[in-house]
CSV table of N, CA and C in Angstrom, one decimal:
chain,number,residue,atom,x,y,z
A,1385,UNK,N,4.8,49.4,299.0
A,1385,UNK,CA,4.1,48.8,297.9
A,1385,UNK,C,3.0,47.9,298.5
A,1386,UNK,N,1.9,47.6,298.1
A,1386,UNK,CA,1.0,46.8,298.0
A,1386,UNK,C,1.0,45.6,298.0
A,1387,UNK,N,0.5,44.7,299.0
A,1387,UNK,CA,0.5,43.4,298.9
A,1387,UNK,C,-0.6,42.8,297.9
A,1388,UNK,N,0.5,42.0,296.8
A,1388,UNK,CA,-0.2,41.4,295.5
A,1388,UNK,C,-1.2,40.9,296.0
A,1389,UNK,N,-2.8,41.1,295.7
A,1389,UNK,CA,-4.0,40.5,295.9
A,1389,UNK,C,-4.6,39.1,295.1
A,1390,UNK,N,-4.5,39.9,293.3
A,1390,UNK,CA,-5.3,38.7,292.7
A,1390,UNK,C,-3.5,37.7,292.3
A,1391,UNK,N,-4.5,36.8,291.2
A,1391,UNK,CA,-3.5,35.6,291.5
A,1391,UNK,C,-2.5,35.9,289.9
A,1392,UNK,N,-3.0,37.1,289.3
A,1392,UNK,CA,-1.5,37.7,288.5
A,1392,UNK,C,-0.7,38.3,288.9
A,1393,UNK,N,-0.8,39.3,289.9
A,1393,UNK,CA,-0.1,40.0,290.6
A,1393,UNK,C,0.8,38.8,291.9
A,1394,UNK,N,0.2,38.2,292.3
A,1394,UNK,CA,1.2,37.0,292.8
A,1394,UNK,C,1.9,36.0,291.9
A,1395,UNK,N,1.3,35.8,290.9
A,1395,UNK,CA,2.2,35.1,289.9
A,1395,UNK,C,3.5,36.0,289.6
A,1396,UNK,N,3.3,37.0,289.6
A,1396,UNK,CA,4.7,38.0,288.3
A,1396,UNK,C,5.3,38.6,289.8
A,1397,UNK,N,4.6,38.4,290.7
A,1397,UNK,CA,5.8,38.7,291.9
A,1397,UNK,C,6.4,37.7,292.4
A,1398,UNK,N,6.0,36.4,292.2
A,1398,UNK,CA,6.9,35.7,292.4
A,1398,UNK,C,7.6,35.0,291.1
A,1399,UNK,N,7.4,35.6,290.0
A,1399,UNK,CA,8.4,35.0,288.5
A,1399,UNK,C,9.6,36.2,288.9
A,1400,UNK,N,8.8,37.5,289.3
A,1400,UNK,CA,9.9,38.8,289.5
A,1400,UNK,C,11.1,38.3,290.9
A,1401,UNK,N,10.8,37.3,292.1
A,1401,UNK,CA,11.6,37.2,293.1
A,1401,UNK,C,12.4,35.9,292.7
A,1402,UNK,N,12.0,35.0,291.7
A,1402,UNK,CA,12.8,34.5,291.1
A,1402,UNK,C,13.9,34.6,290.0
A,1403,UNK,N,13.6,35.6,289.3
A,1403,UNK,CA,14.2,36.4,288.6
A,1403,UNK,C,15.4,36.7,289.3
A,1404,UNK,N,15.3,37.6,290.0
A,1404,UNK,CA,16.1,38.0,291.1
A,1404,UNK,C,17.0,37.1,291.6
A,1405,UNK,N,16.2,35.9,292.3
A,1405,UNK,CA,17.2,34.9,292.7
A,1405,UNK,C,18.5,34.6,291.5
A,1406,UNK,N,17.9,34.4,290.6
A,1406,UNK,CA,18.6,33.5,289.4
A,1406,UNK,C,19.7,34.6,289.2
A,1407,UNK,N,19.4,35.8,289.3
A,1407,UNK,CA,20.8,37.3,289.5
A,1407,UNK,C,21.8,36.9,290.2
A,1408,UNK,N,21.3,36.5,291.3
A,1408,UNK,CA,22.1,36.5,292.5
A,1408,UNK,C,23.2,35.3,292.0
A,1409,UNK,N,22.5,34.1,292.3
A,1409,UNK,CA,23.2,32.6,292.5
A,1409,UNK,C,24.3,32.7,290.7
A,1410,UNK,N,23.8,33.6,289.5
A,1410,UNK,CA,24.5,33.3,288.3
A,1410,UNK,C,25.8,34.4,288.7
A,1411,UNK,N,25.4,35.4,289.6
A,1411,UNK,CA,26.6,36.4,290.0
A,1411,UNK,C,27.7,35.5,290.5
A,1412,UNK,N,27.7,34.8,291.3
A,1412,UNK,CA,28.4,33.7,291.9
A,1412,UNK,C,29.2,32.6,291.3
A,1413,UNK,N,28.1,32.2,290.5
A,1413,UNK,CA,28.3,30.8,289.5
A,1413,UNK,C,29.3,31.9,288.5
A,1414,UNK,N,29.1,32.8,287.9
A,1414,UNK,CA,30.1,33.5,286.9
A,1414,UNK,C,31.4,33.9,287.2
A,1415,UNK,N,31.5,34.1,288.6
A,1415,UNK,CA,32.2,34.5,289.5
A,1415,UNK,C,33.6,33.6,289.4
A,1416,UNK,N,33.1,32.4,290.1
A,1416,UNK,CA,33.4,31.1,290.2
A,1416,UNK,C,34.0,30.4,289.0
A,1417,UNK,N,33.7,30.9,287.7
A,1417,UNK,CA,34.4,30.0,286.5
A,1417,UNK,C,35.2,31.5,285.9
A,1418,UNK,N,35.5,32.8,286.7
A,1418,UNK,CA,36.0,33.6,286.2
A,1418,UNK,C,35.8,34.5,285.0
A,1419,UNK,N,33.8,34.2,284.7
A,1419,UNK,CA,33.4,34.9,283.2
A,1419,UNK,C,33.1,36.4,283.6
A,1420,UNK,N,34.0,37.1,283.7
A,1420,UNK,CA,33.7,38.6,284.6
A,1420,UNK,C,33.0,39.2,283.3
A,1421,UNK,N,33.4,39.3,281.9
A,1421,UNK,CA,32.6,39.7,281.0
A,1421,UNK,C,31.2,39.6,280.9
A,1422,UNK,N,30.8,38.5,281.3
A,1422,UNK,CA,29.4,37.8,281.3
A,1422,UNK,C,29.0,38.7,282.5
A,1423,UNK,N,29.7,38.3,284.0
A,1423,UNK,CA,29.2,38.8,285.0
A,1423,UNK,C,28.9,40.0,285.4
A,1424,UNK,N,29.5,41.1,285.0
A,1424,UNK,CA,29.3,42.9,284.5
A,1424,UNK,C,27.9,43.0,283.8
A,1425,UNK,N,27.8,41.8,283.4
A,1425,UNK,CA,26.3,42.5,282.6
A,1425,UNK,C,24.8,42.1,283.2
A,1426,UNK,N,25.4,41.7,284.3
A,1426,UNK,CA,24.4,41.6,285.6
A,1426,UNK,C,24.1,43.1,286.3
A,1427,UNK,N,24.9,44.1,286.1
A,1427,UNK,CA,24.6,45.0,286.3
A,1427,UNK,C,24.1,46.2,285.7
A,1428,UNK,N,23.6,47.4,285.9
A,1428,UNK,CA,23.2,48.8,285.2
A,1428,UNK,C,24.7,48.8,284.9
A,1429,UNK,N,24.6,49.9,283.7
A,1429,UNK,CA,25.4,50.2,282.8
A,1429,UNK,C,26.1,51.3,283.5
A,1430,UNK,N,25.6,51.9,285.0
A,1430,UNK,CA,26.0,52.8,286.0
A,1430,UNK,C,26.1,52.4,287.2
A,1431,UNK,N,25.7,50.9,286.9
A,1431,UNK,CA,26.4,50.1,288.3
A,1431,UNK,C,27.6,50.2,289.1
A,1432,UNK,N,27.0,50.1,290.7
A,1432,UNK,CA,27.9,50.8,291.5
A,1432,UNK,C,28.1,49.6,292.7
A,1433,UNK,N,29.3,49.1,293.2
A,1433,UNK,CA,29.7,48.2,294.2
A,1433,UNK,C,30.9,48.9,295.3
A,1434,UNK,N,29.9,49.1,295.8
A,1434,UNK,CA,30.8,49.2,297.5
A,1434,UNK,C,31.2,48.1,297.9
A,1435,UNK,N,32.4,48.0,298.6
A,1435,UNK,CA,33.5,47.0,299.1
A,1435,UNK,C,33.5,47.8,300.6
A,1436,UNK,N,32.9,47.0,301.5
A,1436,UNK,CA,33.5,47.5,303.2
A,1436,UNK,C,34.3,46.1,303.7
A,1437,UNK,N,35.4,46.3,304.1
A,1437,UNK,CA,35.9,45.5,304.5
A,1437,UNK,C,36.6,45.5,305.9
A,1438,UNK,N,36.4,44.8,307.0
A,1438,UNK,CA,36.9,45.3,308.8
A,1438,UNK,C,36.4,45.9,308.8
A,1439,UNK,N,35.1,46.9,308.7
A,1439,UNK,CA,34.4,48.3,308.7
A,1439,UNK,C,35.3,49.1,308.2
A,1440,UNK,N,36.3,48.9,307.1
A,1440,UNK,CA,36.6,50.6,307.0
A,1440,UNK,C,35.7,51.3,306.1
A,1441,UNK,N,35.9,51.6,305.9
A,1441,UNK,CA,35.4,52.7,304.3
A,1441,UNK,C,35.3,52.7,303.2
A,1442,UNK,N,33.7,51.9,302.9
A,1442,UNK,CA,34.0,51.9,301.7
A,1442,UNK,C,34.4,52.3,300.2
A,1443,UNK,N,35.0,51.6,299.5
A,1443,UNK,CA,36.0,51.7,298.2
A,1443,UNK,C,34.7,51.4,297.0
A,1444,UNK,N,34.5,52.3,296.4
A,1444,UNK,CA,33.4,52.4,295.5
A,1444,UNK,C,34.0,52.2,293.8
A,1445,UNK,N,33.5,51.2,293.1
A,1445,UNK,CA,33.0,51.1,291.6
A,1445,UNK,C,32.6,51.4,291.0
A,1446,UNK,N,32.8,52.6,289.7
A,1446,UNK,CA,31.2,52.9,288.8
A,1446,UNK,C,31.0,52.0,287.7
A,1447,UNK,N,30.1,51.6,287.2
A,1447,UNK,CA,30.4,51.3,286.0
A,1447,UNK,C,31.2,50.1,285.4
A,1448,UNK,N,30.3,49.5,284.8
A,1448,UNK,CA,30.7,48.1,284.2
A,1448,UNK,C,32.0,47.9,284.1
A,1449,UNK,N,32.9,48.7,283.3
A,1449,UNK,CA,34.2,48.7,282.9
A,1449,UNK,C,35.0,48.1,284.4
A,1450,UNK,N,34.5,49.6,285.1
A,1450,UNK,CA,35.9,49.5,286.5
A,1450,UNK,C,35.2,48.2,287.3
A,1451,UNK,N,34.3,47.6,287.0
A,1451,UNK,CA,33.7,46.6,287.8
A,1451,UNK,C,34.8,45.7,287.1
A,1452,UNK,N,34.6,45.4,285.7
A,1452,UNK,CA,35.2,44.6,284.9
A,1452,UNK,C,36.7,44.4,285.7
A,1453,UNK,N,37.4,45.5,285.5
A,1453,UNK,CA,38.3,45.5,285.7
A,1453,UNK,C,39.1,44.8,287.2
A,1454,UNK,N,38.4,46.0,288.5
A,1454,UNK,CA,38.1,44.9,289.6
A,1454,UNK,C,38.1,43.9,290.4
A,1455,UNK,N,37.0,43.3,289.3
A,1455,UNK,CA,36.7,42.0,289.8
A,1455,UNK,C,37.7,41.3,289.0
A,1456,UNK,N,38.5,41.4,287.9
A,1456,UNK,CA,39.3,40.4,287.3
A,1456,UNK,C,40.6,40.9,288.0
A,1457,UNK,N,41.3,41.6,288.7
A,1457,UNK,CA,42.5,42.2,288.9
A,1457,UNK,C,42.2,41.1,290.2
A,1458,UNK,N,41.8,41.2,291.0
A,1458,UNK,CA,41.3,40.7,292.2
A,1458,UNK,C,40.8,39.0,292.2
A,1459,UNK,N,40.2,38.4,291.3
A,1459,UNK,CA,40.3,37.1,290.9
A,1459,UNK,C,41.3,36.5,290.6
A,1460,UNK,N,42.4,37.3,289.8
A,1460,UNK,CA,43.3,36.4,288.8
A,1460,UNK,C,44.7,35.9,290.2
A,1461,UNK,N,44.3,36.6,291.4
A,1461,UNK,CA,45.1,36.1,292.7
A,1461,UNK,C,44.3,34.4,292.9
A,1462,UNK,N,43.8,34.0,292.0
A,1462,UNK,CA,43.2,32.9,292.9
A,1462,UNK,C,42.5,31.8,291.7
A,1463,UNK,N,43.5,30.6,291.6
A,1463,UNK,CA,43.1,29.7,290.5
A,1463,UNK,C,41.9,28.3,291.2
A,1464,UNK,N,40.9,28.7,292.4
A,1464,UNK,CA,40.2,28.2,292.4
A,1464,UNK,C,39.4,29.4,293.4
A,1465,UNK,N,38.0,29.3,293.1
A,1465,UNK,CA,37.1,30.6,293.5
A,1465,UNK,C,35.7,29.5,293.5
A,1466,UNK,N,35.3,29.7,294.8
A,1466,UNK,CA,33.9,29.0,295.2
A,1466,UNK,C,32.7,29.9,295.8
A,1467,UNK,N,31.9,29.7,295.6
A,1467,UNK,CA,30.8,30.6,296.1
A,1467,UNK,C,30.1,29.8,296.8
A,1468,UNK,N,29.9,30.0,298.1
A,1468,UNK,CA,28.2,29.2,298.9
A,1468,UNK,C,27.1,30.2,299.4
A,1469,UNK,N,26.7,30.1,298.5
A,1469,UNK,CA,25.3,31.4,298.6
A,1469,UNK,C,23.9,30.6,300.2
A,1470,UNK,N,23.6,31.8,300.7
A,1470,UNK,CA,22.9,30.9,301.5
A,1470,UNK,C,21.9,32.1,301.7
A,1471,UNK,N,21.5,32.5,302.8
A,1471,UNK,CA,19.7,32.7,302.7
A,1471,UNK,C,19.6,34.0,302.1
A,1472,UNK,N,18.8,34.3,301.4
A,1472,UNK,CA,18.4,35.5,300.9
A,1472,UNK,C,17.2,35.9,301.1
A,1473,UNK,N,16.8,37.3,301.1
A,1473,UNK,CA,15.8,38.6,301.6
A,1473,UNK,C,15.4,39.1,300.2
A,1474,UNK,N,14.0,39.6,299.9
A,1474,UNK,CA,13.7,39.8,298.5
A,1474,UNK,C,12.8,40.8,298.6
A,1475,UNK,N,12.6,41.9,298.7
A,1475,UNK,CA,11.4,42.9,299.0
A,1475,UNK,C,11.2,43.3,297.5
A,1476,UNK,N,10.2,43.5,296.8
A,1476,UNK,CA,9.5,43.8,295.6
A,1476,UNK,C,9.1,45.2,296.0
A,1477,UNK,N,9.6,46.3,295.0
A,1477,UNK,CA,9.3,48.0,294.9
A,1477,UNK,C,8.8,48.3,293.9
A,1478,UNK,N,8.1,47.5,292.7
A,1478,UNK,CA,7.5,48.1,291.8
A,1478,UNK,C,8.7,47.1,290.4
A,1479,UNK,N,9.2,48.6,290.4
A,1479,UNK,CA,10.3,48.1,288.8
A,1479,UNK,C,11.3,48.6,290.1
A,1480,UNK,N,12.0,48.2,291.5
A,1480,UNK,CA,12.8,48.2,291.9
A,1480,UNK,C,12.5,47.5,293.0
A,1481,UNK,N,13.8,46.8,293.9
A,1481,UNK,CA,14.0,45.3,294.5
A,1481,UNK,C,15.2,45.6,295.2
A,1482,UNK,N,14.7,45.3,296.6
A,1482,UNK,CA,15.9,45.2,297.6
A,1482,UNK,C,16.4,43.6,298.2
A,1483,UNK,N,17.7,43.5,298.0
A,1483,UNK,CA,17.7,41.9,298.4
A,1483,UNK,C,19.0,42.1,299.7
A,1484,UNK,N,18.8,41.2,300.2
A,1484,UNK,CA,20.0,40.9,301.1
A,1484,UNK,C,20.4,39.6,301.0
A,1485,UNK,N,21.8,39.1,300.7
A,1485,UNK,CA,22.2,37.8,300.6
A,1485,UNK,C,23.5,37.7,301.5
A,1486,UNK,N,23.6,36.6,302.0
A,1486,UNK,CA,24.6,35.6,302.6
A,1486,UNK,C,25.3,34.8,302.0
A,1487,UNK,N,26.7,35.2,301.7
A,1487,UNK,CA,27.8,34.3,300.9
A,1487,UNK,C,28.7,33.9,301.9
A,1488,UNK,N,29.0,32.6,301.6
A,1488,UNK,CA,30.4,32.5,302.1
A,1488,UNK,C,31.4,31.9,300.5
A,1489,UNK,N,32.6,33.2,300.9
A,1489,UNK,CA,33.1,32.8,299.3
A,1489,UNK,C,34.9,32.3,300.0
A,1490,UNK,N,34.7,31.3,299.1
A,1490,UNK,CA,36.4,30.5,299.1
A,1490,UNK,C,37.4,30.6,298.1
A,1491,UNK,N,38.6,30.9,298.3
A,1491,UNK,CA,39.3,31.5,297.3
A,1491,UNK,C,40.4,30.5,297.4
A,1492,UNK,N,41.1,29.5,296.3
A,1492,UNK,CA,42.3,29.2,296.6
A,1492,UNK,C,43.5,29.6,295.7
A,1493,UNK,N,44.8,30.1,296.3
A,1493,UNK,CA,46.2,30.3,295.6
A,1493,UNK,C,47.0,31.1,296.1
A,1494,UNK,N,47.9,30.9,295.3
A,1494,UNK,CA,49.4,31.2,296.0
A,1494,UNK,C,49.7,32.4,296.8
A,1495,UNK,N,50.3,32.5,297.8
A,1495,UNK,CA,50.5,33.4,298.5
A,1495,UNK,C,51.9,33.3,299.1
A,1496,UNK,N,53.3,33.4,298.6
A,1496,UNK,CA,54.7,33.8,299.0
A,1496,UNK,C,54.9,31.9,299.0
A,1497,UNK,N,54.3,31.9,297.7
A,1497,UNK,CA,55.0,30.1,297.6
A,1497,UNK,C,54.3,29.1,298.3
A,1498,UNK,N,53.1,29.4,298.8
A,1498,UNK,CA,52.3,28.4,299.9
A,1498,UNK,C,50.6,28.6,299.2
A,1499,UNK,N,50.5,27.4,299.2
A,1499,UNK,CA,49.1,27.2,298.8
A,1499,UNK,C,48.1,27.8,299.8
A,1500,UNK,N,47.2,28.9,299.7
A,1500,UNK,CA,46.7,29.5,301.0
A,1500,UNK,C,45.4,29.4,300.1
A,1501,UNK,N,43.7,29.5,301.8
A,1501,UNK,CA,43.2,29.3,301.4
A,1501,UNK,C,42.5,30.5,302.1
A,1502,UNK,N,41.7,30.8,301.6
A,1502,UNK,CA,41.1,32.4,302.2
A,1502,UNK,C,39.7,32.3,302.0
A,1503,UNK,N,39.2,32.7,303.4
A,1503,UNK,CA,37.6,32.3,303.3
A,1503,UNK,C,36.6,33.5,303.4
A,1504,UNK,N,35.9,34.4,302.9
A,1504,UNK,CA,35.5,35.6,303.2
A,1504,UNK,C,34.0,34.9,303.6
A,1505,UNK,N,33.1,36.0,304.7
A,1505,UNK,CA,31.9,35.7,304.8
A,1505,UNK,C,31.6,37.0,304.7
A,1506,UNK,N,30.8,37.2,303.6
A,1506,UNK,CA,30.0,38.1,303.0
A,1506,UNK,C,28.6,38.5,302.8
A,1507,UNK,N,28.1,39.9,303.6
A,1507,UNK,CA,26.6,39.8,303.1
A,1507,UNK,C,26.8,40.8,302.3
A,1508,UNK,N,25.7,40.6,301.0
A,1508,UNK,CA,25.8,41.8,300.1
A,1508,UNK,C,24.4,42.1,300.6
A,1509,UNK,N,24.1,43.8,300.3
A,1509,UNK,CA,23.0,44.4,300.1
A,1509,UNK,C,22.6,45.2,298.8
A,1510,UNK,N,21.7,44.5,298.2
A,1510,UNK,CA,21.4,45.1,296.6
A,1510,UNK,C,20.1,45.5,296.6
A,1511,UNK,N,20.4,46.7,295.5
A,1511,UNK,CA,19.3,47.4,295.1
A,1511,UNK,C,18.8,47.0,293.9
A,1512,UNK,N,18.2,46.5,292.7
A,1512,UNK,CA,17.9,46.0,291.9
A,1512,UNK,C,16.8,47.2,291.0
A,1513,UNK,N,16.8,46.8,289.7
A,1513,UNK,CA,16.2,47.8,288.7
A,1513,UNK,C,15.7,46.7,287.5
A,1514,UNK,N,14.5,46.9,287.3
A,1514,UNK,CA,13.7,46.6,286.2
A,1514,UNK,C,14.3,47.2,285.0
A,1515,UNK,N,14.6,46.7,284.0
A,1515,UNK,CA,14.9,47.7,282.9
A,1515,UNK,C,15.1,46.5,281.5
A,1516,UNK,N,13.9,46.7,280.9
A,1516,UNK,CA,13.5,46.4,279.6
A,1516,UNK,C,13.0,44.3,280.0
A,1517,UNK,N,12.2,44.5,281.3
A,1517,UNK,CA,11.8,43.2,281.0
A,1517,UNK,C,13.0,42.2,282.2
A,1518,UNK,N,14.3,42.7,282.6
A,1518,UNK,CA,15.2,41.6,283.4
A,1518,UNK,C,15.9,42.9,284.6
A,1519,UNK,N,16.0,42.1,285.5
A,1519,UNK,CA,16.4,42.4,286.4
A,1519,UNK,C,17.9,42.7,286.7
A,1520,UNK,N,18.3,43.7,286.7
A,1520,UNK,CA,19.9,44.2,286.8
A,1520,UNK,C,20.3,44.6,288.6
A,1521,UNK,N,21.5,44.7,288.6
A,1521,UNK,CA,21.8,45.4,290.0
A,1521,UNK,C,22.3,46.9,289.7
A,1522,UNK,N,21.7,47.4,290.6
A,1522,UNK,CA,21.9,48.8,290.0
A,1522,UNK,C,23.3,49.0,291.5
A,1523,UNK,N,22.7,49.1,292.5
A,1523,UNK,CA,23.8,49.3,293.8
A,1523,UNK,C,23.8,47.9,294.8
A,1524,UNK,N,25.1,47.7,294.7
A,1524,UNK,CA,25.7,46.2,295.7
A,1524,UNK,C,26.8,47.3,296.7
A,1525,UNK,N,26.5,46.6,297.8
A,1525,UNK,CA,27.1,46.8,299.0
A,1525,UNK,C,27.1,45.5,299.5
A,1526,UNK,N,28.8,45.4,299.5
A,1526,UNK,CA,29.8,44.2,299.8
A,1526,UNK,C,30.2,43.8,301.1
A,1527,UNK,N,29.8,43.3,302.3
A,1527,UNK,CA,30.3,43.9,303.7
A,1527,UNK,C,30.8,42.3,303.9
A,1528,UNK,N,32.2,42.7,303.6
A,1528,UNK,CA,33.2,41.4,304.3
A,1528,UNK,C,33.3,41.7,305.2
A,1529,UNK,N,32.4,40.8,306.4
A,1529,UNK,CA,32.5,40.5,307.7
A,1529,UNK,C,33.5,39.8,308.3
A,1530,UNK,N,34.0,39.0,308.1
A,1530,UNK,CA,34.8,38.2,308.7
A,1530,UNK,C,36.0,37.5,307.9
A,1531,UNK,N,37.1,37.2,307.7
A,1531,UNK,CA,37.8,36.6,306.7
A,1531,UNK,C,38.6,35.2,307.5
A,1532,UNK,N,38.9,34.0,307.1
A,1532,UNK,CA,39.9,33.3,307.3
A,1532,UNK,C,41.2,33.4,306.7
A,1533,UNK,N,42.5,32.8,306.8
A,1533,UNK,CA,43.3,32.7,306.1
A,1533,UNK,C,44.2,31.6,306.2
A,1534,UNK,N,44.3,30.2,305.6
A,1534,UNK,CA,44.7,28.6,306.1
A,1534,UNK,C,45.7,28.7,305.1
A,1535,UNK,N,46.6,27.9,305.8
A,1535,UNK,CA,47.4,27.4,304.4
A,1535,UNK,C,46.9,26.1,303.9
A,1536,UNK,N,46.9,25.4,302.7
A,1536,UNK,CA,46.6,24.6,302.8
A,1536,UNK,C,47.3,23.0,302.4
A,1537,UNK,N,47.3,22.0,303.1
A,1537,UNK,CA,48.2,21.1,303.4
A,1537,UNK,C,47.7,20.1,302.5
């Protein structure tokens, strides 16, 4: 695509890379207070999340439901959930958007009677879709790089 010349086309590409940002950081923030209903609707209605985890293979999501589902089966292990979002990549394609972000996500609860605290460092890589005016994620690729696991004292 074309580098935005006049000063509307830089204006709406950068209201459009903000947009985006605000996807990302509310994915997190929703994440974090457990609103998975809310947070599903960050995505296409055919949205799809790959999980690679140690490099194996990724385990694929279609669709809001099984996302729903998911992400709450997998949260409700954990009565305190933190997100620290850190740099992010934003390439502009028209009415589609590639981003790459840096999470590190914190998870606290029980594990065999012990307070454990589990630290995932995560980059996601998203594909983004224009559709009716706001920015959705159409394809997330989840790559848990690295994990901790503490107990905590």
């Amino acid at each position: 695509m074309e580098k935005p010349t006049t000063i509307e086309q830089r204006l709406n590409a950068i209201e459009d890379q903000m947009a985006i940002q605000v996807v990302l950081n509310t994915f997190s923030n929703l994440a974090d207070t457990k609103e998975i209903d809310q947070q599903v609707l960050l995505f296409t209605k055919d949205g799809i999340v790959e999980s690679i985890a140690k490099g194996q293979a990724p385990t694929d999501l279609l669709g809001r439901e099984q996302l729903k589902n998911a992400f709450s089966a997998f949260l409700a292990n954990f009565h305190t959930v933190y997100h620290q979002n850190g740099q992010q990549t934003i390439t502009l394609l028209g009415d589609h958007a590639e981003a790459t972000s840096y999470c590190r996500v914190i998870l606290v609860g029980k594990q065999n009677n012990k307070e454990m605290k589990t630290t995932l460092y995560t980059i996601y890589k998203d594909i983004f879709v224009k559709e009716n005016g706001n920015w959705l994620i159409k394809h997330r690729t989840s790559n848990f790089v690295s994990s901790e696991v503490e107990e905590v004292k």
